[in-house]
Coordinates of C-alpha atoms and ligand atoms in Angstrom, one line a residue:
M1 CA 0.0 0.0 0.0
A2 CA 1.3 3.5 -0.9
T3 CA 1.7 6.0 1.9
K4 CA 1.9 9.7 1.2
I5 CA 4.3 11.7 3.3
V6 CA 3.8 15.4 3.4
V7 CA 6.2 17.8 5.2
D8 CA 4.8 21.3 4.9
P9 CA 6.6 23.5 5.7
V10 CA 10.1 22.0 5.8
S11 CA 11.6 23.8 8.8
R12 CA 15.2 25.0 9.3
I13 CA 15.5 26.2 5.7
E14 CA 14.9 29.7 4.4
G15 CA 11.4 30.3 3.0
H16 CA 8.4 28.0 2.5
L17 CA 9.0 24.6 1.0
K18 CA 6.7 21.7 0.9
I19 CA 7.7 18.2 0.0
E20 CA 5.5 15.2 -0.8
A21 CA 6.6 11.6 -1.3
M22 CA 4.6 8.6 -2.3
V23 CA 6.2 5.6 -0.5
E24 CA 5.6 2.0 -1.5
N25 CA 7.1 -0.9 0.4
G26 CA 9.3 1.6 2.2
V27 CA 10.7 3.2 -0.9
V28 CA 9.9 6.6 -2.4
K29 CA 8.3 6.1 -5.8
E30 CA 7.3 9.7 -6.6
A31 CA 8.4 13.0 -5.0
K32 CA 7.4 16.6 -5.3
S33 CA 9.0 19.7 -4.0
S34 CA 6.9 22.9 -4.0
G35 CA 7.8 26.5 -3.5
M36 CA 4.9 27.8 -1.5
M37 CA 5.2 31.5 -1.7
Y38 CA 4.8 34.1 -4.4
R39 CA 6.9 37.3 -4.5
G40 CA 7.5 39.3 -7.7
L41 CA 10.8 41.1 -7.3
E42 CA 11.6 40.9 -11.0
N43 CA 8.4 42.8 -11.9
I44 CA 9.2 45.5 -9.3
L45 CA 12.2 46.6 -11.5
L46 CA 10.2 47.2 -14.7
G47 CA 10.3 50.8 -15.8
R48 CA 12.9 51.8 -13.1
D49 CA 16.5 53.0 -13.4
P50 CA 18.5 49.8 -14.1
R51 CA 21.0 50.7 -11.4
D52 CA 18.2 50.1 -8.8
A53 CA 18.6 46.3 -9.6
A54 CA 21.8 46.1 -7.5
R55 CA 19.9 47.4 -4.5
I56 CA 16.3 46.0 -5.0
M57 CA 17.3 42.5 -6.1
Q58 CA 19.2 42.1 -2.8
R59 CA 15.8 42.2 -1.1
I60 CA 15.1 38.7 -2.6
C61 CA 16.9 37.3 0.4
G62 CA 18.6 38.2 3.7
V63 CA 21.0 35.2 3.6
C64 CA 22.6 35.7 0.2
P65 CA 21.8 39.4 -0.7
T66 CA 25.4 40.1 -1.7
S67 CA 25.0 37.4 -4.4
H68 CA 22.0 39.1 -5.9
G69 CA 23.7 42.5 -5.6
L70 CA 26.7 41.2 -7.4
A71 CA 24.7 39.3 -10.1
A72 CA 22.9 42.5 -10.8
A73 CA 26.1 44.5 -10.9
F74 CA 27.6 42.0 -13.4
A75 CA 24.5 42.4 -15.7
L76 CA 24.7 46.2 -15.3
D77 CA 28.4 46.2 -16.1
E78 CA 27.6 44.7 -19.5
L79 CA 24.5 46.9 -20.0
Y80 CA 26.5 50.0 -19.5
G81 CA 29.6 48.7 -21.3
V82 CA 32.0 48.8 -18.4
N83 CA 32.4 45.0 -18.0
G84 CA 36.0 45.1 -19.3
N85 CA 36.9 48.1 -17.2
I86 CA 36.4 47.1 -13.6
T87 CA 39.4 48.2 -11.5
D88 CA 41.5 45.7 -9.5
N89 CA 40.2 47.3 -6.3
G90 CA 36.6 47.0 -7.5
R91 CA 37.1 43.4 -8.5
I92 CA 38.8 42.5 -5.2
L93 CA 36.2 44.4 -3.0
R94 CA 33.4 42.5 -4.8
N95 CA 35.2 39.2 -4.0
L96 CA 35.8 40.1 -0.4
I97 CA 32.1 41.0 0.2
Q98 CA 30.9 37.9 -1.6
G99 CA 33.4 35.6 0.0
A100 CA 32.6 36.8 3.5
N101 CA 29.0 36.0 2.7
F102 CA 29.9 32.5 1.6
V103 CA 31.6 31.9 5.0
Q104 CA 28.6 33.1 7.0
S105 CA 26.1 31.2 4.9
H106 CA 28.0 27.9 5.1
I107 CA 28.5 28.1 8.9
L108 CA 24.8 29.0 9.3
H109 CA 23.8 26.1 7.2
F110 CA 25.8 23.4 8.9
Y111 CA 25.1 24.4 12.5
Q112 CA 21.8 26.3 12.7
L113 CA 20.0 24.6 9.8
A114 CA 21.3 21.1 9.3
A115 CA 23.0 19.9 12.5
L116 CA 19.8 19.2 14.5
D117 CA 19.0 16.4 12.0
Y118 CA 22.0 14.6 13.5
V119 CA 22.7 16.1 16.9
D120 CA 20.5 15.2 20.0
V121 CA 20.3 18.3 22.1
T122 CA 18.6 16.5 24.9
A123 CA 22.0 15.1 25.8
M124 CA 22.5 18.5 27.6
A125 CA 19.9 17.7 30.2
D126 CA 22.4 16.1 32.7
Y127 CA 25.4 18.3 31.8
S128 CA 27.6 18.7 34.9
G129 CA 30.5 20.7 33.4
S130 CA 31.4 24.3 34.1
D131 CA 31.1 25.9 30.6
P132 CA 28.8 28.9 31.2
E133 CA 27.3 28.7 27.6
M134 CA 26.5 25.0 28.1
K135 CA 25.0 25.7 31.5
K136 CA 22.7 28.2 29.8
V137 CA 21.6 25.5 27.3
K138 CA 21.1 23.0 30.2
D139 CA 19.0 25.5 32.2
F140 CA 17.1 26.4 29.1
I141 CA 16.2 22.7 28.6
A142 CA 15.5 22.2 32.3
R143 CA 12.9 24.9 32.2
G144 CA 11.1 23.0 29.4
H145 CA 12.2 25.4 26.7
L146 CA 13.1 23.0 24.0
G147 CA 12.5 25.2 21.0
P148 CA 14.0 25.7 18.6
F149 CA 15.3 22.1 19.1
V150 CA 11.8 20.4 19.2
P151 CA 9.5 19.4 17.7
R152 CA 11.7 17.1 15.7
Y153 CA 11.7 13.7 14.2
E154 CA 12.6 10.9 16.7
G155 CA 14.5 7.7 16.4
D156 CA 17.8 8.2 14.6
Y157 CA 20.3 10.2 16.7
R158 CA 23.6 8.3 16.7
L159 CA 26.3 10.5 18.2
T160 CA 27.6 9.6 21.7
K161 CA 26.5 11.8 24.6
E162 CA 29.9 13.5 24.6
E163 CA 29.8 14.1 20.8
N164 CA 26.3 15.5 21.2
R165 CA 27.4 17.9 23.9
T166 CA 30.4 19.1 21.9
A167 CA 28.1 19.7 18.9
V168 CA 25.6 21.7 21.0
A169 CA 28.5 23.8 22.3
H170 CA 29.6 24.4 18.7
Y171 CA 26.0 25.2 17.7
V172 CA 26.2 28.1 20.2
A173 CA 29.7 29.1 19.2
A174 CA 28.6 29.1 15.5
L175 CA 26.1 31.8 16.3
N176 CA 28.9 34.1 17.3
M177 CA 31.0 33.0 14.3
R178 CA 28.2 33.8 11.9
R179 CA 27.9 37.3 13.5
L180 CA 31.6 37.7 13.0
A181 CA 31.3 36.7 9.3
H182 CA 28.4 39.2 8.9
E183 CA 30.6 41.9 10.4
A184 CA 33.3 40.9 7.9
V185 CA 30.8 41.6 5.1
T186 CA 30.1 45.0 6.5
V187 CA 33.7 46.1 6.5
F188 CA 33.6 46.7 2.8
G189 CA 29.9 46.2 2.2
G190 CA 28.6 48.9 4.6
K191 CA 25.9 46.7 6.1
M192 CA 24.5 43.2 6.1
P193 CA 22.0 42.1 5.0
H194 CA 21.8 44.2 1.9
N195 CA 25.2 45.7 1.3
M196 CA 25.5 49.2 0.0
S197 CA 28.8 49.1 -1.9
I198 CA 28.5 46.6 -4.8
V199 CA 27.4 48.8 -7.8
A200 CA 27.6 48.7 -11.5
G201 CA 31.1 49.7 -12.5
G202 CA 32.8 48.3 -9.4
A203 CA 32.4 49.0 -5.7
T204 CA 32.1 52.2 -3.6
S205 CA 33.9 51.3 -0.4
A206 CA 37.3 53.0 -0.1
P207 CA 40.0 50.5 1.0
S208 CA 42.0 51.7 4.0
V209 CA 44.6 50.1 6.2
D210 CA 42.3 50.0 9.2
K211 CA 39.6 48.2 7.2
I212 CA 42.1 45.7 5.8
A213 CA 43.3 44.9 9.3
S214 CA 39.8 44.6 10.6
F215 CA 38.7 42.2 7.8
L216 CA 41.9 40.2 8.2
W217 CA 41.5 39.8 11.9
K218 CA 37.9 38.6 11.5
M219 CA 39.0 36.1 8.9
E220 CA 41.8 34.8 11.2
Q221 CA 39.2 34.0 13.8
L222 CA 36.9 32.4 11.3
T223 CA 39.6 30.2 9.7
D224 CA 40.5 29.0 13.2
F225 CA 36.9 28.1 13.8
I226 CA 36.6 26.3 10.4
D227 CA 39.8 24.3 11.0
T228 CA 39.3 23.3 14.6
V229 CA 35.5 23.1 14.8
Y230 CA 33.5 23.1 11.5
L231 CA 35.6 20.6 9.5
P232 CA 36.1 18.2 12.5
D233 CA 32.3 18.3 13.2
V234 CA 31.4 17.5 9.6
L235 CA 33.8 14.5 9.8
M236 CA 32.3 13.4 13.2
V237 CA 28.8 13.5 11.7
A238 CA 30.0 11.7 8.6
K239 CA 31.5 8.9 10.7
R240 CA 28.3 8.2 12.6
Y241 CA 26.0 8.5 9.6
S242 CA 28.3 7.2 6.8
D243 CA 25.4 5.5 5.1
Y244 CA 24.4 9.0 4.0
F245 CA 27.3 8.9 1.5
G246 CA 24.9 6.5 -0.3
I247 CA 21.7 8.5 0.1
G248 CA 20.3 11.4 -1.9
A249 CA 22.4 11.3 -5.1
G250 CA 19.9 13.1 -7.4
C251 CA 20.6 13.9 -11.1
K252 CA 24.4 13.6 -10.8
Q253 CA 24.9 16.5 -13.3
F254 CA 26.3 19.7 -12.1
L255 CA 26.5 23.4 -13.2
S256 CA 28.9 26.1 -11.9
F257 CA 29.0 29.6 -13.3
G258 CA 32.3 30.1 -11.5
V259 CA 33.0 32.7 -8.8
F260 CA 35.6 35.1 -7.4
D261 CA 36.9 37.0 -10.4
L262 CA 40.7 36.9 -11.1
D263 CA 40.5 39.1 -14.2
T264 CA 37.9 41.4 -15.9
D265 CA 37.5 39.7 -19.2
P266 CA 34.3 41.3 -20.6
D267 CA 32.9 37.9 -21.5
L268 CA 31.7 36.1 -18.3
T269 CA 32.1 32.7 -19.9
K270 CA 35.9 33.4 -20.4
R271 CA 36.6 35.3 -17.2
Q272 CA 39.1 33.6 -15.0
R273 CA 37.5 32.8 -11.7
H274 CA 38.9 31.1 -8.5
F275 CA 36.3 28.4 -8.7
P276 CA 35.8 27.6 -12.4
Q277 CA 32.8 27.7 -14.7
G278 CA 31.6 24.4 -16.2
I279 CA 29.2 21.5 -16.5
V280 CA 30.2 18.1 -15.2
K281 CA 28.2 14.9 -15.6
G282 CA 28.8 12.1 -13.1
S283 CA 28.7 9.6 -16.0
D284 CA 32.0 10.7 -17.6
L285 CA 33.4 13.4 -15.2
K286 CA 34.4 15.6 -18.1
L287 CA 34.5 19.4 -18.0
R288 CA 32.1 21.0 -20.5
R289 CA 31.9 24.7 -21.3
V290 CA 28.8 26.7 -20.4
D291 CA 26.8 28.3 -23.2
P292 CA 24.4 30.7 -21.6
N293 CA 22.2 30.7 -24.7
K294 CA 21.2 27.1 -23.7
I295 CA 19.6 28.2 -20.4
T296 CA 15.8 28.3 -20.3
E297 CA 13.1 28.3 -17.6
E298 CA 9.9 26.5 -18.2
V299 CA 6.8 26.7 -16.1
Q300 CA 4.7 23.7 -17.1
S301 CA 4.4 22.6 -13.4
S302 CA 4.6 26.2 -11.9
W303 CA 1.8 28.6 -11.1
F304 CA 2.8 30.9 -14.0
A305 CA 1.3 31.5 -17.5
D306 CA 3.0 29.1 -19.8
N307 CA 4.5 30.1 -23.1
G308 CA 7.0 27.2 -23.3
P309 CA 10.7 27.2 -22.3
L310 CA 12.0 30.8 -22.5
H311 CA 15.6 32.1 -22.4
P312 CA 15.8 34.6 -19.5
Y313 CA 16.2 37.6 -21.8
D314 CA 12.7 36.7 -23.0
G315 CA 11.5 35.3 -19.6
Q316 CA 8.1 36.3 -18.1
T317 CA 6.8 36.4 -14.6
V318 CA 3.0 36.3 -15.0
A319 CA 1.3 34.5 -12.0
D320 CA -1.5 32.0 -12.7
R321 CA -2.6 30.6 -9.3
D322 CA -5.4 28.4 -10.7
K323 CA -3.3 26.6 -13.3
A324 CA -4.2 22.9 -13.6
G325 CA -1.4 20.5 -12.8
A326 CA 0.9 23.2 -11.3
Y327 CA 2.3 22.6 -7.8
S328 CA 5.1 25.2 -7.3
W329 CA 5.9 28.9 -7.4
C330 CA 9.4 27.7 -8.5
K331 CA 10.0 27.6 -12.3
S332 CA 12.1 24.8 -13.8
P333 CA 15.5 26.0 -15.1
R334 CA 17.1 23.8 -17.7
Y335 CA 20.3 23.7 -19.6
D336 CA 19.8 22.5 -23.2
G337 CA 16.7 20.8 -21.8
E338 CA 18.7 19.0 -19.0
V339 CA 18.3 19.0 -15.3
L340 CA 21.4 20.2 -13.4
E341 CA 22.3 20.4 -9.7
V342 CA 24.0 23.6 -8.4
G343 CA 25.7 24.5 -5.2
P344 CA 29.0 23.8 -3.3
L345 CA 29.0 20.2 -4.5
A346 CA 28.7 21.4 -8.1
R347 CA 31.5 23.9 -7.6
M348 CA 33.8 21.4 -5.9
V349 CA 33.1 18.7 -8.6
T350 CA 33.8 21.3 -11.3
A351 CA 37.0 22.5 -9.7
Y352 CA 38.1 18.9 -9.0
V353 CA 37.6 17.9 -12.7
A354 CA 39.2 21.1 -13.8
G355 CA 42.3 20.0 -11.9
D356 CA 42.3 22.4 -8.9
K357 CA 45.0 20.9 -6.8
E358 CA 43.7 22.3 -3.5
V359 CA 40.2 21.1 -4.0
K360 CA 41.4 17.7 -5.2
G361 CA 43.7 17.4 -2.2
M362 CA 40.9 18.1 0.3
V363 CA 38.3 16.1 -1.5
D364 CA 40.6 13.1 -1.9
S365 CA 41.5 13.3 1.8
V366 CA 37.8 13.1 2.9
L367 CA 37.1 10.3 0.4
G368 CA 40.3 8.5 1.7
E369 CA 39.2 8.7 5.3
F370 CA 35.9 6.9 4.4
K371 CA 37.5 4.6 1.8
A372 CA 35.0 6.0 -0.6
S373 CA 35.0 6.5 -4.4
P374 CA 34.3 9.9 -5.9
S375 CA 30.7 8.9 -6.7
A376 CA 30.1 8.9 -2.9
L377 CA 30.2 12.7 -3.2
F378 CA 26.9 12.6 -5.0
S379 CA 25.0 12.3 -1.7
V380 CA 23.8 14.0 1.4
L381 CA 27.2 13.9 3.1
G382 CA 29.0 14.8 -0.2
R383 CA 27.0 18.1 -0.2
H384 CA 27.9 18.8 3.5
A385 CA 31.6 17.9 2.9
A386 CA 31.8 20.0 -0.2
R387 CA 30.3 23.0 1.6
A388 CA 32.8 22.7 4.5
I389 CA 35.8 22.3 2.2
E390 CA 34.7 25.3 0.2
C391 CA 34.2 27.3 3.3
K392 CA 37.8 26.6 4.4
I393 CA 39.3 27.4 0.9
V394 CA 37.3 30.7 0.6
A395 CA 38.1 32.0 4.1
E396 CA 41.8 31.3 3.4
K397 CA 41.8 33.0 0.0
L398 CA 40.0 36.1 1.5
K399 CA 43.0 36.6 3.8
S400 CA 45.4 36.9 0.9
W401 CA 43.0 38.8 -1.4
V402 CA 42.4 41.5 1.1
L403 CA 46.1 42.2 1.1
Q404 CA 46.0 42.9 -2.6
L405 CA 43.8 46.0 -2.1
K406 CA 45.5 49.3 -2.9
P407 CA 44.4 52.1 -0.7
G408 CA 44.1 55.4 -2.6
E409 CA 43.5 53.7 -6.0
P410 CA 40.1 53.8 -7.8
T411 CA 37.4 51.3 -7.0
F412 CA 34.8 52.4 -9.6
T413 CA 34.6 53.1 -13.3
D414 CA 32.0 55.6 -14.5
F415 CA 29.6 55.1 -17.4
N416 CA 26.9 56.6 -19.6
L417 CA 23.4 56.1 -18.2
D418 CA 21.2 56.5 -21.3
V419 CA 21.4 53.0 -22.7
T420 CA 19.3 50.8 -24.9
S421 CA 21.1 47.5 -24.4
R422 CA 21.1 44.3 -22.4
G423 CA 23.3 42.5 -19.9
M424 CA 23.9 39.2 -18.3
G425 CA 25.3 38.6 -14.8
L426 CA 26.5 35.1 -14.0
H427 CA 28.3 34.0 -10.9
E428 CA 27.8 31.8 -7.9
A429 CA 25.8 32.4 -4.7
P430 CA 26.5 30.2 -1.7
R431 CA 23.7 27.8 -2.9
G432 CA 24.8 27.7 -6.5
A433 CA 24.7 29.1 -10.0
L434 CA 23.0 32.5 -10.1
G435 CA 22.1 34.5 -13.2
H436 CA 20.5 37.9 -13.7
W437 CA 19.4 39.1 -17.1
I438 CA 18.4 42.7 -17.9
V439 CA 17.0 44.4 -21.0
A440 CA 16.8 48.2 -21.0
E441 CA 15.4 50.8 -23.4
G442 CA 16.1 54.5 -23.2
G443 CA 17.7 54.1 -19.8
K444 CA 14.8 52.2 -18.2
T445 CA 14.5 48.5 -17.3
K446 CA 12.3 46.7 -19.9
N447 CA 12.7 43.2 -18.7
Y448 CA 14.5 41.6 -15.7
Q449 CA 14.9 37.9 -14.9
A450 CA 16.7 36.1 -12.1
V451 CA 17.4 32.4 -12.4
V452 CA 18.4 31.3 -8.9
P453 CA 20.2 28.4 -7.3
T454 CA 17.3 27.0 -5.3
T455 CA 15.1 27.3 -8.4
W456 CA 17.6 25.0 -10.2
N457 CA 17.6 22.5 -7.3
A458 CA 14.0 22.7 -6.0
G459 CA 12.2 23.3 -9.3
P460 CA 9.3 21.0 -10.3
I461 CA 8.9 18.4 -13.0
D462 CA 9.3 19.7 -16.6
S463 CA 7.4 19.1 -19.8
K464 CA 9.7 16.1 -20.7
G465 CA 8.7 14.5 -17.4
Q466 CA 12.1 15.1 -15.7
P467 CA 11.8 15.8 -12.0
G468 CA 14.0 18.5 -10.5
P469 CA 17.3 17.6 -8.7
M470 CA 15.8 17.6 -5.2
E471 CA 12.9 15.5 -6.4
Q472 CA 15.3 13.0 -8.1
S473 CA 17.3 12.8 -4.8
M474 CA 14.2 11.7 -2.9
I475 CA 13.0 9.1 -5.5
G476 CA 14.3 5.6 -4.7
T477 CA 15.2 6.5 -1.1
K478 CA 14.3 4.0 1.6
V479 CA 12.2 5.5 4.3
R480 CA 12.3 3.5 7.5
D481 CA 9.5 5.2 9.4
A482 CA 7.0 7.3 7.5
R483 CA 6.1 9.2 10.7
N484 CA 9.8 10.2 11.1
P485 CA 11.0 10.7 7.6
F486 CA 14.6 11.6 8.6
E487 CA 15.9 10.5 5.2
L488 CA 13.8 12.9 3.3
V489 CA 14.5 16.0 5.4
R490 CA 18.2 15.2 5.5
I491 CA 18.2 15.0 1.7
V492 CA 16.4 18.2 1.3
R493 CA 18.4 20.2 3.9
S494 CA 21.7 18.9 2.3
Y495 CA 20.8 21.2 -0.6
D496 CA 20.6 24.2 1.8
P497 CA 17.4 25.3 0.0
C498 CA 16.3 28.9 0.1
L499 CA 12.8 29.4 -1.1
S500 CA 12.9 33.1 -0.7
C501 CA 15.5 33.1 -3.4
A502 CA 13.9 30.4 -5.4
V503 CA 10.5 32.0 -5.9
H504 CA 11.6 35.7 -5.6
V505 CA 8.4 36.3 -7.2
V506 CA 4.1 38.5 -1.4
T507 CA 0.7 39.3 -1.7
P508 CA 0.5 42.8 -0.1
K509 CA -3.2 42.1 0.8
G510 CA -2.4 39.4 3.5
E511 CA -4.4 36.8 1.6
D512 CA -4.3 33.1 2.7
L513 CA -2.0 31.6 0.1
G514 CA -1.8 28.1 1.7
R515 CA -2.3 26.1 4.9
F516 CA 0.6 24.3 6.6
V517 CA 0.7 20.7 7.8
V518 CA 3.4 20.1 10.4
G519 CA 4.3 16.5 11.0
G520 CA 4.8 13.2 9.2
E521 CA 2.0 11.6 7.3
A522 CA -1.0 13.4 5.8
Ligands
NFE601 NI1 18.2 33.1 -0.2 FE1 20.4 32.4 -2.5 C1 22.0 31.6 -2.2 C2 20.6 32.9 -4.2 S1 19.5 30.4 -3.1 S2 20.0 32.1 -0.3 O1 22.9 31.2 -1.9 O2 20.7 33.3 -5.2 O3 18.6 30.1 -4.3
MG602 MG1 13.2 34.3 -11.8

């Protein structure tokens, strides 16, 4: 007999995601992921000064606003014809703001969003040590205040009591580390969320010796945390839950637009980036070039008016809430009609296949520790390991890049505002490949489309019947207890989904757009 599991909303992610799975004989036969909110940020830009995009599009999300600011700035660089003239200071400042945001986002994800799937916080109830932070957690639990740790699924917590306590202590420490990383964004970004200094033509923050020292000191503390806490904790969880190297593979095809500019080639498909651009398929592990003309979004299963697959320059955002057969506010992005996973795993796989020695060394060392083949990376634990490895590499790079800033030299290149043109901004947000496309006429925005990481990963089934990556990851998974579907939520959270980003499309009238079911079966 088939059982339907509904988790709505999935907690400890950003935004409102619903998952449904049809389970037969303990195995998922069909799965659906649904973005359950409508926004409309793209439409807000129409008719406005194009430069507003680098400010307004950041309001898509409070976790990765720098990514949207930078994707918009890249698109505007091309629109205004300054894409080959960004100064070194401008390029480096953008990398520093974006990189610090990667670090905060990855720490947030592992500890505050994902860890409670693996860590049993009730192990703190009989804590007898002297750490004041731990005593606070113990007192908190003793008073019956278990939120945000419960409600939760029960039955599969495998760490020892000591490991659980260590992990809870690190959960608390990570809150402070995340604040520190936010502060690092603000050194050159002005504020976080929603930085003020990434603009078309470069950046507006003036590098100074005191800011460089402040940024460096914050990164020193963050790299220490990553080395001594974050990486060891990921390995600790991986040891106890090593079966999750074999769960949640998904489509095994990956896309990275590349991130952290090393030059200012006007063509974003040729620009040298620290993490490279490319497409890699698990079947042959070959690096393929990205042709942005092959990117489309289709809406056959989305609550949008359907005119077939459209390239983002021609993309539309016309809501149709009553559309038959639709089940998500996410669109379905495709590359040459194919489903691709995006995110830290995609970036690390691309860098690995492109021959990045540092990535190869770190990935091989993790695989060696578990005596696993590279295909084990296509999994729940592969995504967590890739994110942690990337966090380490990025934080270290930021310490050297900040020393390349030249106080007193320009950060910004001016341009002519009255344009009839278009522009594409491709790079990587923490959660994966991000593209913004703008069309302007007479100095005003005529069309604007954002194709966003979680839309790639959490998008619904397309017209060819291909489920999205997250849906594919759930199909075929064994679920031991339909009332406690750990496997499914662990798979979903391994993608670090952000539905605010994915739908980026709020009713201002306070209408009831959906009702939530919290729990296992429905
Ligand atoms: Ni709202 Fe975002 C990132 C972007 S995810 S967090 O990272 O773009 O779709
Ligand atoms: Mg969009």
